[in-house]
Every structure is written in C-alpha cells, then in structure tokens.
C-alpha cells in the first residue's frame, strides 16, 4: 500500500526554512491542511497486533513487509526482555 501525506499551510505569514521560532505568534495555526493520498483500488494495511500479542505473534509480525510494524514489534520485544 502506497500512502502519501501532503501538508499545505495556506495563507501562512511565515513560510521560510525554519529560520524563525516554531512557536512564533505570527505563525498561522488555523489554515493548515493535510491531505492523505491513497490508491482507491488497494486496501489499507490492517494494523498488526502488538500490545497484547504473544511472543509467537510478535515473531510472526517480523515477517510482515511494513517497516513501521517491524520497528514497533522490535521495541515491544525489547521491552519484554526478549531482544
């Protein structure tokens, strides 16, 4: 599944390359938009069970192709003292 997020700050008073403070009161915090672009013909990826999963389920998660799923699974295994 290919997923792309596009962020657009319309009517932003400060739109430079972060030479200013991110908490500057002149920054526009109202008009920002986030678009999620997907392929309608492809289904979204089902989230893998990580929090209440058994060790065997977590090891099976490492076979999945999604990088973030593998990363979160490895963190859970480390937290349980398995890695």
Short mmCIF file of C-alpha atoms in Angstrom, two decimals:
data_model
loop_
_atom_site.label_atom_id
_atom_site.label_comp_id
_atom_site.label_asym_id
_atom_site.label_seq_id
_atom_site.Cartn_x
_atom_site.Cartn_y
_atom_site.Cartn_z
CA UNK A 1 0.00 0.00 0.00
CA UNK A 2 1.47 3.31 -1.05
CA UNK A 3 0.39 6.18 1.16
CA UNK A 4 1.44 9.78 0.83
CA UNK A 5 0.67 12.75 3.08
CA UNK A 6 0.76 16.27 1.65
CA UNK A 7 0.83 19.21 4.05
CA UNK A 8 -0.14 22.70 2.95
CA UNK A 9 -0.08 25.90 5.03
CA UNK A 10 -2.26 28.28 3.09
CA UNK A 11 -2.12 31.98 3.96
CA UNK A 12 0.87 31.42 6.21
CA UNK A 13 2.55 34.66 7.26
CA UNK A 14 5.91 32.97 7.89
CA UNK A 15 6.87 30.39 5.29
CA UNK A 16 10.63 30.11 5.27
CA UNK A 17 13.10 27.35 6.01
CA UNK A 18 12.68 27.41 9.81
CA UNK A 19 14.92 30.42 10.49
CA UNK A 20 12.20 31.52 12.88
CA UNK A 21 10.87 30.02 16.08
CA UNK A 22 8.18 27.37 15.58
CA UNK A 23 6.20 28.98 18.42
CA UNK A 24 6.31 32.44 16.87
CA UNK A 25 2.92 34.12 17.43
CA UNK A 26 2.93 35.27 13.79
CA UNK A 27 2.71 31.66 12.57
CA UNK A 28 -0.68 30.70 11.21
CA UNK A 29 -2.10 27.84 13.29
CA UNK A 30 -5.57 27.87 11.71
CA UNK A 31 -5.27 27.42 7.95
CA UNK A 32 -3.07 24.34 7.63
CA UNK A 33 -4.36 21.35 5.67
CA UNK A 34 -3.23 17.72 5.50
CA UNK A 35 -4.20 15.54 2.54
CA UNK A 36 -3.82 11.78 2.53
CA UNK A 37 -3.35 10.33 -0.93
CA UNK A 38 -4.03 6.63 -1.47
CA UNK A 39 -4.82 4.23 -4.27
CA UNK A 40 -8.58 3.55 -4.14
CA UNK A 41 -8.15 0.10 -5.68
CA UNK A 42 -5.71 -1.06 -2.99
CA UNK A 43 -6.90 -1.79 0.55
CA UNK A 44 -5.29 -0.11 3.54
CA UNK A 45 -2.90 -2.19 5.61
CA UNK A 46 -4.50 -3.80 8.62
CA UNK A 47 -2.63 -2.85 11.82
CA UNK A 48 -0.73 -5.72 13.38
CA UNK A 49 -1.48 -6.77 16.95
CA UNK A 50 1.47 -5.72 19.10
CA UNK A 51 0.40 -4.62 22.60
CA UNK A 52 -1.38 -7.74 23.85
CA UNK A 53 0.26 -10.16 21.42
CA UNK A 54 2.08 -13.30 22.48
CA UNK A 55 5.76 -13.77 21.74
CA UNK A 56 4.92 -16.09 18.83
CA UNK A 57 2.59 -13.46 17.33
CA UNK A 58 5.27 -10.80 17.70
CA UNK A 59 7.82 -13.02 15.96
CA UNK A 60 5.32 -13.53 13.12
CA UNK A 61 4.98 -9.72 12.86
CA UNK A 62 8.68 -9.55 11.95
CA UNK A 63 7.84 -11.38 8.69
CA UNK A 64 5.46 -8.60 7.57
CA UNK A 65 6.71 -6.23 4.85
CA UNK A 66 5.85 -2.93 6.63
CA UNK A 67 8.91 -1.31 8.18
CA UNK A 68 7.00 0.52 10.95
CA UNK A 69 5.29 -2.70 12.05
CA UNK A 70 8.65 -4.41 12.35
CA UNK A 71 10.08 -1.44 14.24
CA UNK A 72 7.24 -1.32 16.77
CA UNK A 73 7.38 -5.11 17.16
CA UNK A 74 11.11 -4.99 17.92
CA UNK A 75 10.52 -2.28 20.51
CA UNK A 76 7.85 -4.40 22.17
CA UNK A 77 10.15 -7.43 22.20
CA UNK A 78 12.94 -5.34 23.76
CA UNK A 79 10.54 -4.00 26.39
CA UNK A 80 9.65 -7.60 27.31
CA UNK A 81 13.33 -8.54 27.55
CA UNK A 82 13.32 -10.86 24.52
CA UNK A 83 15.95 -9.00 22.45
#
